[in-house]
Amino acid sequence: MKSLKKLSLLLLVAALMAFIAACGGNDNTSGDNKEDNGSEEKLSGTLTVSGSSAMQPLVAAAAEEFMAENPEVDIQVNAGGSGTGLSQVSEGSVDIGNSDVFAEEKEGIPADELVDHKVAVVGMTAAVNPSAGVKDISKEDLIKVFTGKITNWKDLGGADQKITLVNRPDSSGTRATFNKYALDGATPAEGVTEDSSNTVKKIISETEGAVGYLALSYFTDDTVTPLAIDGVEATDEKVKTGEFPVWAYQHAYTKGEPNELAKAFLDYMAADEQKQLIEDQGYIPGSEMEVERDAEGNQK
């Protein structure tokens, strides 16, 4: 009887030890799975982005933060203009094509093959050398300046300085936006033509009488003066309400649905947590706009 009790006790202890071992084994397995899952969730690879120079500061800043959080990811951000971005993403030579204009507005772009991801909104206005002495201009006079009908700032109450036009190439989304909403579709006269917003700003700041146009995100110092139009200052608040008419969506296009890495980066830029980054870079979160606009330019 004692032997039987002893055997039962030994069996009970053995069963208890087996149960404990099994629980411990399950814990280890769970840990391994978590580690494996964590490994699977790590992002890696390369993204190539090109297009709008107006968008470049924002996308570059977002890319820098994204890569810091995902060290196995490399994101190359290039400018070149909206037309270049749209062409390259259509051809499949880049993962994301940035544009200040809707793909439907660019001739030769298969817009139906592209997916639009609106990242933010940016205002744009004319930029002048501070020595010109002009801070506000009517739209009528602005059109005359850019079409060469007014050639000296003294005719607008400014300094006696010859006006030097600084334009962007035809591929520029900033040019397309400015021509459409600031110049009512008028074609600018010949002038200096530069591809990069940074270069445009530099030329205007160093050339007396120079005038061009820039995204509001580039007015970070007093080296160039942003012009109010018809008495309305070019500010984010005026853009949000639709009072200031010269603005554009910052589109990030992909050819079809984005791949896993591109989607993760686009989702990162669109997240609520990135509103501060968007504002710090001089842009407007799309959720703060009180008006919206379609590809035909209709605002509501």
PDB file of C-alpha atoms in Angstrom:
ATOM      1  CA  MET A   1       0.000   0.000   0.000  1.00  0.00           C
ATOM      2  CA  LYS A   2       2.823   2.314   0.949  1.00  0.00           C
ATOM      3  CA  SER A   3       4.536   1.442  -2.309  1.00  0.00           C
ATOM      4  CA  LEU A   4       1.397   2.278  -4.206  1.00  0.00           C
ATOM      5  CA  LYS A   5       1.073   5.661  -2.428  1.00  0.00           C
ATOM      6  CA  LYS A   6       4.733   6.364  -3.067  1.00  0.00           C
ATOM      7  CA  LEU A   7       4.345   5.498  -6.736  1.00  0.00           C
ATOM      8  CA  SER A   8       1.293   7.759  -7.005  1.00  0.00           C
ATOM      9  CA  LEU A   9       3.196  10.616  -5.394  1.00  0.00           C
ATOM     10  CA  LEU A  10       6.091  10.150  -7.796  1.00  0.00           C
ATOM     11  CA  LEU A  11       3.729  10.124 -10.772  1.00  0.00           C
ATOM     12  CA  LEU A  12       2.056  13.309  -9.485  1.00  0.00           C
ATOM     13  CA  VAL A  13       5.403  15.073  -9.067  1.00  0.00           C
ATOM     14  CA  ALA A  14       6.501  13.938 -12.537  1.00  0.00           C
ATOM     15  CA  ALA A  15       3.273  15.194 -14.076  1.00  0.00           C
ATOM     16  CA  LEU A  16       3.669  18.536 -12.283  1.00  0.00           C
ATOM     17  CA  MET A  17       7.233  18.915 -13.517  1.00  0.00           C
ATOM     18  CA  ALA A  18       6.161  18.072 -17.067  1.00  0.00           C
ATOM     19  CA  PHE A  19       3.424  20.703 -16.862  1.00  0.00           C
ATOM     20  CA  ILE A  20       5.875  23.340 -15.600  1.00  0.00           C
ATOM     21  CA  ALA A  21       8.346  22.437 -18.339  1.00  0.00           C
ATOM     22  CA  ALA A  22       5.625  22.672 -20.941  1.00  0.00           C
ATOM     23  CA  CYS A  23       4.593  26.127 -19.702  1.00  0.00           C
ATOM     24  CA  GLY A  24       8.196  27.253 -19.745  1.00  0.00           C
ATOM     25  CA  GLY A  25       8.583  25.890 -23.259  1.00  0.00           C
ATOM     26  CA  ASN A  26       5.498  27.719 -24.406  1.00  0.00           C
ATOM     27  CA  ASP A  27       6.849  30.971 -22.967  1.00  0.00           C
ATOM     28  CA  ASN A  28      10.105  30.524 -24.869  1.00  0.00           C
ATOM     29  CA  THR A  29       8.257  29.711 -28.054  1.00  0.00           C
ATOM     30  CA  SER A  30       6.105  32.803 -27.610  1.00  0.00           C
ATOM     31  CA  GLY A  31       9.207  34.913 -27.152  1.00  0.00           C
ATOM     32  CA  ASP A  32      10.754  33.434 -30.263  1.00  0.00           C
ATOM     33  CA  ASN A  33       7.636  34.197 -32.267  1.00  0.00           C
ATOM     34  CA  LYS A  34       7.600  37.761 -31.045  1.00  0.00           C
ATOM     35  CA  GLU A  35      11.199  38.112 -32.047  1.00  0.00           C
ATOM     36  CA  ASP A  36      10.477  36.529 -35.417  1.00  0.00           C
ATOM     37  CA  ASN A  37       7.441  38.737 -35.922  1.00  0.00           C
ATOM     38  CA  GLY A  38       9.481  41.775 -34.953  1.00  0.00           C
ATOM     39  CA  SER A  39      12.053  40.813 -37.556  1.00  0.00           C
ATOM     40  CA  GLU A  40       9.359  40.381 -40.175  1.00  0.00           C
ATOM     41  CA  GLU A  41       7.938  43.831 -39.408  1.00  0.00           C
ATOM     42  CA  LYS A  42      11.270  45.602 -39.890  1.00  0.00           C
ATOM     43  CA  LEU A  43      11.233  47.758 -43.002  1.00  0.00           C
ATOM     44  CA  SER A  44      14.162  47.669 -45.353  1.00  0.00           C
ATOM     45  CA  GLY A  45      14.965  48.659 -48.909  1.00  0.00           C
ATOM     46  CA  THR A  46      15.314  51.759 -51.046  1.00  0.00           C
ATOM     47  CA  LEU A  47      12.764  54.353 -52.153  1.00  0.00           C
ATOM     48  CA  THR A  48      13.440  56.819 -54.947  1.00  0.00           C
ATOM     49  CA  VAL A  49      11.405  60.027 -54.993  1.00  0.00           C
ATOM     50  CA  SER A  50      11.551  62.843 -57.543  1.00  0.00           C
ATOM     51  CA  GLY A  51       9.573  65.864 -58.712  1.00  0.00           C
ATOM     52  CA  SER A  52       8.354  69.138 -57.268  1.00  0.00           C
ATOM     53  CA  SER A  53      11.057  71.324 -55.741  1.00  0.00           C
ATOM     54  CA  ALA A  54       8.313  73.077 -53.750  1.00  0.00           C
ATOM     55  CA  MET A  55       7.727  69.736 -51.998  1.00  0.00           C
ATOM     56  CA  GLN A  56      11.372  68.815 -51.597  1.00  0.00           C
ATOM     57  CA  PRO A  57      11.982  70.391 -48.147  1.00  0.00           C
ATOM     58  CA  LEU A  58       8.949  68.630 -46.674  1.00  0.00           C
ATOM     59  CA  VAL A  59       9.609  65.216 -48.203  1.00  0.00           C
ATOM     60  CA  ALA A  60      13.326  65.380 -47.378  1.00  0.00           C
ATOM     61  CA  ALA A  61      12.587  66.240 -43.737  1.00  0.00           C
ATOM     62  CA  ALA A  62      10.022  63.422 -43.474  1.00  0.00           C
ATOM     63  CA  ALA A  63      12.446  61.002 -45.124  1.00  0.00           C
ATOM     64  CA  GLU A  64      15.186  61.901 -42.647  1.00  0.00           C
ATOM     65  CA  GLU A  65      12.915  61.170 -39.677  1.00  0.00           C
ATOM     66  CA  PHE A  66      11.545  57.993 -41.275  1.00  0.00           C
ATOM     67  CA  MET A  67      15.043  56.649 -41.922  1.00  0.00           C
ATOM     68  CA  ALA A  68      16.064  57.430 -38.349  1.00  0.00           C
ATOM     69  CA  GLU A  69      13.207  55.212 -37.165  1.00  0.00           C
ATOM     70  CA  ASN A  70      13.912  52.593 -39.838  1.00  0.00           C
ATOM     71  CA  PRO A  71      17.713  52.357 -40.192  1.00  0.00           C
ATOM     72  CA  GLU A  72      17.542  49.683 -42.888  1.00  0.00           C
ATOM     73  CA  VAL A  73      15.616  52.012 -45.219  1.00  0.00           C
ATOM     74  CA  ASP A  74      17.249  54.421 -47.675  1.00  0.00           C
ATOM     75  CA  ILE A  75      15.156  57.179 -49.277  1.00  0.00           C
ATOM     76  CA  GLN A  76      16.577  59.318 -52.092  1.00  0.00           C
ATOM     77  CA  VAL A  77      14.671  62.591 -52.592  1.00  0.00           C
ATOM     78  CA  ASN A  78      15.376  64.507 -55.818  1.00  0.00           C
ATOM     79  CA  ALA A  79      13.788  67.618 -57.309  1.00  0.00           C
ATOM     80  CA  GLY A  80      13.524  68.335 -61.047  1.00  0.00           C
ATOM     81  CA  GLY A  81      10.000  69.743 -61.214  1.00  0.00           C
ATOM     82  CA  SER A  82       6.494  68.304 -61.128  1.00  0.00           C
ATOM     83  CA  GLY A  83       6.583  67.292 -64.787  1.00  0.00           C
ATOM     84  CA  THR A  84       9.723  65.271 -64.184  1.00  0.00           C
ATOM     85  CA  GLY A  85       8.238  63.565 -61.147  1.00  0.00           C
ATOM     86  CA  LEU A  86       5.055  62.647 -62.999  1.00  0.00           C
ATOM     87  CA  SER A  87       6.943  61.390 -66.054  1.00  0.00           C
ATOM     88  CA  GLN A  88       9.373  59.303 -64.026  1.00  0.00           C
ATOM     89  CA  VAL A  89       6.755  57.675 -61.823  1.00  0.00           C
ATOM     90  CA  SER A  90       4.660  56.923 -64.922  1.00  0.00           C
ATOM     91  CA  GLU A  91       7.672  55.232 -66.508  1.00  0.00           C
ATOM     92  CA  GLY A  92       8.372  53.294 -63.314  1.00  0.00           C
ATOM     93  CA  SER A  93      11.851  54.762 -62.892  1.00  0.00           C
ATOM     94  CA  VAL A  94      10.988  56.169 -59.435  1.00  0.00           C
ATOM     95  CA  ASP A  95       8.712  54.896 -56.679  1.00  0.00           C
ATOM     96  CA  ILE A  96       7.046  58.237 -55.900  1.00  0.00           C
ATOM     97  CA  GLY A  97       6.573  61.259 -58.150  1.00  0.00           C
ATOM     98  CA  ASN A  98       5.915  64.560 -56.362  1.00  0.00           C
ATOM     99  CA  SER A  99       3.801  67.205 -58.053  1.00  0.00           C
ATOM    100  CA  ASP A 100       2.225  70.589 -57.301  1.00  0.00           C
ATOM    101  CA  VAL A 101      -0.431  69.919 -59.938  1.00  0.00           C
ATOM    102  CA  PHE A 102      -2.918  67.146 -60.602  1.00  0.00           C
ATOM    103  CA  ALA A 103      -1.605  64.522 -63.018  1.00  0.00           C
ATOM    104  CA  GLU A 104      -4.643  65.276 -65.201  1.00  0.00           C
ATOM    105  CA  GLU A 105      -3.267  68.780 -65.793  1.00  0.00           C
ATOM    106  CA  LYS A 106      -0.039  67.538 -67.390  1.00  0.00           C
ATOM    107  CA  GLU A 107      -0.220  66.630 -71.056  1.00  0.00           C
ATOM    108  CA  GLY A 108       1.112  63.189 -71.914  1.00  0.00           C
ATOM    109  CA  ILE A 109       0.767  61.798 -68.377  1.00  0.00           C
ATOM    110  CA  PRO A 110      -1.410  58.638 -68.044  1.00  0.00           C
ATOM    111  CA  ALA A 111      -3.260  59.933 -64.980  1.00  0.00           C
ATOM    112  CA  ASP A 112      -5.530  56.877 -64.890  1.00  0.00           C
ATOM    113  CA  GLU A 113      -2.485  54.691 -64.131  1.00  0.00           C
ATOM    114  CA  LEU A 114      -1.407  56.796 -61.165  1.00  0.00           C
ATOM    115  CA  VAL A 115      -2.673  56.902 -57.589  1.00  0.00           C
ATOM    116  CA  ASP A 116      -2.788  60.314 -55.903  1.00  0.00           C
ATOM    117  CA  HIS A 117      -1.696  60.706 -52.286  1.00  0.00           C
ATOM    118  CA  LYS A 118      -2.248  64.301 -51.130  1.00  0.00           C
ATOM    119  CA  VAL A 119       0.473  64.997 -48.588  1.00  0.00           C
ATOM    120  CA  ALA A 120      -0.185  68.651 -47.735  1.00  0.00           C
ATOM    121  CA  VAL A 121      -1.079  72.079 -49.164  1.00  0.00           C
ATOM    122  CA  VAL A 122       1.275  74.949 -49.945  1.00  0.00           C
ATOM    123  CA  GLY A 123       0.614  78.581 -50.795  1.00  0.00           C
ATOM    124  CA  MET A 124       2.650  80.428 -53.429  1.00  0.00           C
ATOM    125  CA  THR A 125       3.194  84.060 -54.270  1.00  0.00           C
ATOM    126  CA  ALA A 126       5.415  86.485 -56.124  1.00  0.00           C
ATOM    127  CA  ALA A 127       8.794  87.099 -54.508  1.00  0.00           C
ATOM    128  CA  VAL A 128      10.709  90.368 -55.019  1.00  0.00           C
ATOM    129  CA  ASN A 129      14.068  91.765 -54.056  1.00  0.00           C
ATOM    130  CA  PRO A 130      13.435  93.908 -50.938  1.00  0.00           C
ATOM    131  CA  SER A 131      15.059  96.958 -52.572  1.00  0.00           C
ATOM    132  CA  ALA A 132      12.179  97.152 -55.074  1.00  0.00           C
ATOM    133  CA  GLY A 133      10.104  98.820 -52.369  1.00  0.00           C
ATOM    134  CA  VAL A 134       6.854  97.006 -53.221  1.00  0.00           C
ATOM    135  CA  LYS A 135       4.983  94.736 -50.817  1.00  0.00           C
ATOM    136  CA  ASP A 136       1.462  94.691 -52.247  1.00  0.00           C
ATOM    137  CA  ILE A 137       0.295  94.510 -55.838  1.00  0.00           C
ATOM    138  CA  SER A 138      -3.027  94.194 -57.630  1.00  0.00           C
ATOM    139  CA  LYS A 139      -3.551  91.072 -59.693  1.00  0.00           C
ATOM    140  CA  GLU A 140      -3.990  93.303 -62.741  1.00  0.00           C
ATOM    141  CA  ASP A 141      -0.570  94.915 -62.203  1.00  0.00           C
ATOM    142  CA  LEU A 142       1.009  91.549 -61.347  1.00  0.00           C
ATOM    143  CA  ILE A 143      -0.082  90.220 -64.732  1.00  0.00           C
ATOM    144  CA  LYS A 144       1.356  93.325 -66.401  1.00  0.00           C
ATOM    145  CA  VAL A 145       4.690  92.809 -64.596  1.00  0.00           C
ATOM    146  CA  PHE A 146       5.014  89.193 -65.642  1.00  0.00           C
ATOM    147  CA  THR A 147       3.865  89.784 -69.225  1.00  0.00           C
ATOM    148  CA  GLY A 148       6.370  92.620 -69.660  1.00  0.00           C
ATOM    149  CA  LYS A 149       3.886  95.501 -69.836  1.00  0.00           C
ATOM    150  CA  ILE A 150       5.311  97.089 -66.679  1.00  0.00           C
ATOM    151  CA  THR A 151       9.106  97.097 -66.685  1.00  0.00           C
ATOM    152  CA  ASN A 152      10.096  99.378 -63.789  1.00  0.00           C
ATOM    153  CA  TRP A 153       9.041  99.289 -60.145  1.00  0.00           C
ATOM    154  CA  LYS A 154       8.669 103.069 -60.045  1.00  0.00           C
ATOM    155  CA  ASP A 155       5.473 102.642 -62.082  1.00  0.00           C
ATOM    156  CA  LEU A 156       4.020 100.845 -59.075  1.00  0.00           C
ATOM    157  CA  GLY A 157       5.251 103.314 -56.469  1.00  0.00           C
ATOM    158  CA  GLY A 158       8.489 101.463 -55.823  1.00  0.00           C
ATOM    159  CA  ALA A 159      12.147 102.181 -56.515  1.00  0.00           C
ATOM    160  CA  ASP A 160      13.466 103.302 -59.892  1.00  0.00           C
ATOM    161  CA  GLN A 161      14.675  99.811 -60.783  1.00  0.00           C
ATOM    162  CA  LYS A 162      14.317  97.773 -63.929  1.00  0.00           C
ATOM    163  CA  ILE A 163      12.229  94.640 -63.382  1.00  0.00           C
ATOM    164  CA  THR A 164      14.059  91.373 -63.970  1.00  0.00           C
ATOM    165  CA  LEU A 165      11.766  88.369 -64.335  1.00  0.00           C
ATOM    166  CA  VAL A 166      12.865  85.041 -62.884  1.00  0.00           C
ATOM    167  CA  ASN A 167      10.740  82.220 -64.286  1.00  0.00           C
ATOM    168  CA  ARG A 168      10.570  78.464 -63.879  1.00  0.00           C
ATOM    169  CA  PRO A 169      10.690  75.942 -66.764  1.00  0.00           C
ATOM    170  CA  ASP A 170       7.511  74.583 -68.342  1.00  0.00           C
ATOM    171  CA  SER A 171       7.861  71.358 -66.336  1.00  0.00           C
ATOM    172  CA  SER A 172       7.524  73.249 -63.050  1.00  0.00           C
ATOM    173  CA  GLY A 173       4.353  72.744 -61.034  1.00  0.00           C
ATOM    174  CA  THR A 174       5.055  75.994 -59.194  1.00  0.00           C
ATOM    175  CA  ARG A 175       5.011  77.791 -62.541  1.00  0.00           C
ATOM    176  CA  ALA A 176       1.775  76.079 -63.586  1.00  0.00           C
ATOM    177  CA  THR A 177       0.092  76.983 -60.291  1.00  0.00           C
ATOM    178  CA  PHE A 178       1.311  80.585 -60.331  1.00  0.00           C
ATOM    179  CA  ASN A 179       0.320  81.110 -63.975  1.00  0.00           C
ATOM    180  CA  LYS A 180      -3.133  79.642 -63.412  1.00  0.00           C
ATOM    181  CA  TYR A 181      -4.136  81.321 -60.157  1.00  0.00           C
ATOM    182  CA  ALA A 182      -1.978  84.471 -59.966  1.00  0.00           C
ATOM    183  CA  LEU A 183      -1.756  85.402 -63.666  1.00  0.00           C
ATOM    184  CA  ASP A 184      -5.168  84.070 -64.732  1.00  0.00           C
ATOM    185  CA  GLY A 185      -3.517  81.901 -67.362  1.00  0.00           C
ATOM    186  CA  ALA A 186      -1.399  84.647 -68.956  1.00  0.00           C
ATOM    187  CA  THR A 187       1.936  83.561 -70.445  1.00  0.00           C
ATOM    188  CA  PRO A 188       4.938  85.215 -68.749  1.00  0.00           C
ATOM    189  CA  ALA A 189       7.434  87.205 -70.792  1.00  0.00           C
ATOM    190  CA  GLU A 190      10.958  85.896 -71.328  1.00  0.00           C
ATOM    191  CA  GLY A 191      13.342  86.227 -68.418  1.00  0.00           C
ATOM    192  CA  VAL A 192      15.827  84.256 -66.411  1.00  0.00           C
ATOM    193  CA  THR A 193      14.699  80.624 -66.180  1.00  0.00           C
ATOM    194  CA  GLU A 194      15.799  78.443 -63.287  1.00  0.00           C
ATOM    195  CA  ASP A 195      14.752  74.933 -62.346  1.00  0.00           C
ATOM    196  CA  SER A 196      15.263  75.040 -58.576  1.00  0.00           C
ATOM    197  CA  SER A 197      13.287  77.077 -56.053  1.00  0.00           C
ATOM    198  CA  ASN A 198      16.445  77.526 -53.987  1.00  0.00           C
ATOM    199  CA  THR A 199      18.239  78.983 -57.014  1.00  0.00           C
ATOM    200  CA  VAL A 200      15.280  81.239 -57.832  1.00  0.00           C
ATOM    201  CA  LYS A 201      15.339  82.600 -54.291  1.00  0.00           C
ATOM    202  CA  LYS A 202      19.097  83.175 -54.445  1.00  0.00           C
ATOM    203  CA  ILE A 203      18.902  85.070 -57.765  1.00  0.00           C
ATOM    204  CA  ILE A 204      16.046  87.280 -56.538  1.00  0.00           C
ATOM    205  CA  SER A 205      17.854  88.068 -53.297  1.00  0.00           C
ATOM    206  CA  GLU A 206      21.042  89.058 -55.147  1.00  0.00           C
ATOM    207  CA  THR A 207      19.503  90.996 -58.075  1.00  0.00           C
ATOM    208  CA  GLU A 208      18.003  94.474 -57.624  1.00  0.00           C
ATOM    209  CA  GLY A 209      14.570  94.680 -59.221  1.00  0.00           C
ATOM    210  CA  ALA A 210      14.216  90.907 -59.563  1.00  0.00           C
ATOM    211  CA  VAL A 211      10.848  89.200 -59.180  1.00  0.00           C
ATOM    212  CA  GLY A 212       9.849  85.552 -59.382  1.00  0.00           C
ATOM    213  CA  TYR A 213       7.549  83.241 -57.461  1.00  0.00           C
ATOM    214  CA  LEU A 214       8.040  80.755 -54.660  1.00  0.00           C
ATOM    215  CA  ALA A 215       6.137  78.431 -52.372  1.00  0.00           C
ATOM    216  CA  LEU A 216       5.477  80.096 -49.018  1.00  0.00           C
ATOM    217  CA  SER A 217       7.712  77.470 -47.409  1.00  0.00           C
ATOM    218  CA  TYR A 218      10.724  79.261 -48.941  1.00  0.00           C
ATOM    219  CA  PHE A 219      10.051  82.599 -47.230  1.00  0.00           C
ATOM    220  CA  THR A 220      12.119  81.739 -44.181  1.00  0.00           C
ATOM    221  CA  ASP A 221      14.083  85.017 -43.917  1.00  0.00           C
ATOM    222  CA  ASP A 222      14.038  88.614 -45.154  1.00  0.00           C
ATOM    223  CA  THR A 223      16.259  88.100 -48.218  1.00  0.00           C
ATOM    224  CA  VAL A 224      13.177  88.133 -50.460  1.00  0.00           C
ATOM    225  CA  THR A 225       9.792  89.796 -49.949  1.00  0.00           C
ATOM    226  CA  PRO A 226       6.493  87.932 -50.461  1.00  0.00           C
ATOM    227  CA  LEU A 227       3.924  90.079 -52.266  1.00  0.00           C
ATOM    228  CA  ALA A 228       0.376  90.479 -51.040  1.00  0.00           C
ATOM    229  CA  ILE A 229      -2.110  90.372 -53.927  1.00  0.00           C
ATOM    230  CA  ASP A 230      -5.086  92.748 -53.999  1.00  0.00           C
ATOM    231  CA  GLY A 231      -4.423  93.594 -50.358  1.00  0.00           C
ATOM    232  CA  VAL A 232      -4.546  89.967 -49.198  1.00  0.00           C
ATOM    233  CA  GLU A 233      -1.360  88.787 -47.489  1.00  0.00           C
ATOM    234  CA  ALA A 234       0.137  85.494 -48.583  1.00  0.00           C
ATOM    235  CA  THR A 235      -0.182  83.593 -45.304  1.00  0.00           C
ATOM    236  CA  ASP A 236      -1.165  80.063 -44.380  1.00  0.00           C
ATOM    237  CA  GLU A 237      -4.271  81.349 -42.609  1.00  0.00           C
ATOM    238  CA  LYS A 238      -5.462  83.180 -45.739  1.00  0.00           C
ATOM    239  CA  VAL A 239      -4.777  80.083 -47.826  1.00  0.00           C
ATOM    240  CA  LYS A 240      -6.766  77.849 -45.448  1.00  0.00           C
ATOM    241  CA  THR A 241      -9.868  80.018 -45.810  1.00  0.00           C
ATOM    242  CA  GLY A 242      -9.478  80.395 -49.570  1.00  0.00           C
ATOM    243  CA  GLU A 243      -9.004  84.179 -49.321  1.00  0.00           C
ATOM    244  CA  PHE A 244      -5.558  83.916 -50.882  1.00  0.00           C
ATOM    245  CA  PRO A 245      -6.084  82.085 -54.176  1.00  0.00           C
ATOM    246  CA  VAL A 246      -2.578  80.931 -55.124  1.00  0.00           C
ATOM    247  CA  TRP A 247      -2.115  77.503 -53.570  1.00  0.00           C
ATOM    248  CA  ALA A 248      -1.695  73.890 -54.551  1.00  0.00           C
ATOM    249  CA  TYR A 249      -1.977  70.406 -53.164  1.00  0.00           C
ATOM    250  CA  GLN A 250       1.303  68.622 -52.649  1.00  0.00           C
ATOM    251  CA  HIS A 251       0.650  65.357 -54.497  1.00  0.00           C
ATOM    252  CA  ALA A 252       2.736  62.212 -54.081  1.00  0.00           C
ATOM    253  CA  TYR A 253       1.880  59.888 -56.976  1.00  0.00           C
ATOM    254  CA  THR A 254       2.569  56.177 -57.269  1.00  0.00           C
ATOM    255  CA  LYS A 255       2.110  53.979 -60.320  1.00  0.00           C
ATOM    256  CA  GLY A 256      -0.789  51.884 -59.152  1.00  0.00           C
ATOM    257  CA  GLU A 257      -1.038  51.077 -55.471  1.00  0.00           C
ATOM    258  CA  PRO A 258       2.237  51.709 -53.610  1.00  0.00           C
ATOM    259  CA  ASN A 259       4.520  48.860 -52.603  1.00  0.00           C
ATOM    260  CA  GLU A 260       4.893  48.047 -48.900  1.00  0.00           C
ATOM    261  CA  LEU A 261       7.762  50.459 -48.253  1.00  0.00           C
ATOM    262  CA  ALA A 262       6.260  53.331 -50.250  1.00  0.00           C
ATOM    263  CA  LYS A 263       2.917  52.851 -48.479  1.00  0.00           C
ATOM    264  CA  ALA A 264       4.609  52.885 -45.077  1.00  0.00           C
ATOM    265  CA  PHE A 265       6.384  56.146 -45.921  1.00  0.00           C
ATOM    266  CA  LEU A 266       3.247  57.785 -47.365  1.00  0.00           C
ATOM    267  CA  ASP A 267       1.220  56.693 -44.331  1.00  0.00           C
ATOM    268  CA  TYR A 268       3.957  58.140 -42.120  1.00  0.00           C
ATOM    269  CA  MET A 269       3.715  61.545 -43.811  1.00  0.00           C
ATOM    270  CA  ALA A 270      -0.093  61.502 -43.632  1.00  0.00           C
ATOM    271  CA  ALA A 271      -0.272  60.554 -39.940  1.00  0.00           C
ATOM    272  CA  ASP A 272      -1.677  63.069 -37.443  1.00  0.00           C
ATOM    273  CA  GLU A 273       1.657  62.935 -35.631  1.00  0.00           C
ATOM    274  CA  GLN A 274       3.305  64.591 -38.641  1.00  0.00           C
ATOM    275  CA  LYS A 275       1.174  67.746 -38.568  1.00  0.00           C
ATOM    276  CA  GLN A 276       3.869  69.541 -36.601  1.00  0.00           C
ATOM    277  CA  LEU A 277       6.544  68.518 -39.105  1.00  0.00           C
ATOM    278  CA  ILE A 278       4.356  69.730 -41.974  1.00  0.00           C
ATOM    279  CA  GLU A 279       3.793  73.091 -40.286  1.00  0.00           C
ATOM    280  CA  ASP A 280       7.433  73.466 -39.231  1.00  0.00           C
ATOM    281  CA  GLN A 281       8.463  73.035 -42.865  1.00  0.00           C
ATOM    282  CA  GLY A 282       6.087  75.825 -43.970  1.00  0.00           C
ATOM    283  CA  TYR A 283       3.210  73.722 -45.314  1.00  0.00           C
ATOM    284  CA  ILE A 284      -0.419  73.262 -44.366  1.00  0.00           C
ATOM    285  CA  PRO A 285      -1.924  69.923 -43.258  1.00  0.00           C
ATOM    286  CA  GLY A 286      -4.727  69.045 -45.671  1.00  0.00           C
ATOM    287  CA  SER A 287      -7.133  68.476 -42.769  1.00  0.00           C
ATOM    288  CA  GLU A 288      -6.915  72.179 -41.854  1.00  0.00           C
ATOM    289  CA  MET A 289      -8.118  73.447 -45.236  1.00  0.00           C
ATOM    290  CA  GLU A 290     -11.578  75.047 -45.180  1.00  0.00           C
ATOM    291  CA  VAL A 291     -11.815  74.848 -48.980  1.00  0.00           C
ATOM    292  CA  GLU A 292     -10.929  72.210 -51.546  1.00  0.00           C
ATOM    293  CA  ARG A 293     -10.121  72.271 -55.229  1.00  0.00           C
ATOM    294  CA  ASP A 294     -10.449  69.799 -58.094  1.00  0.00           C
ATOM    295  CA  ALA A 295      -8.245  69.194 -61.133  1.00  0.00           C
ATOM    296  CA  GLU A 296     -10.178  71.789 -63.142  1.00  0.00           C
ATOM    297  CA  GLY A 297      -9.408  74.452 -60.542  1.00  0.00           C
ATOM    298  CA  ASN A 298     -12.930  74.668 -59.134  1.00  0.00           C
ATOM    299  CA  GLN A 299     -12.806  75.697 -55.498  1.00  0.00           C
ATOM    300  CA  LYS A 300     -15.549  75.056 -52.970  1.00  0.00           C
TER     301      LYS A 300
END
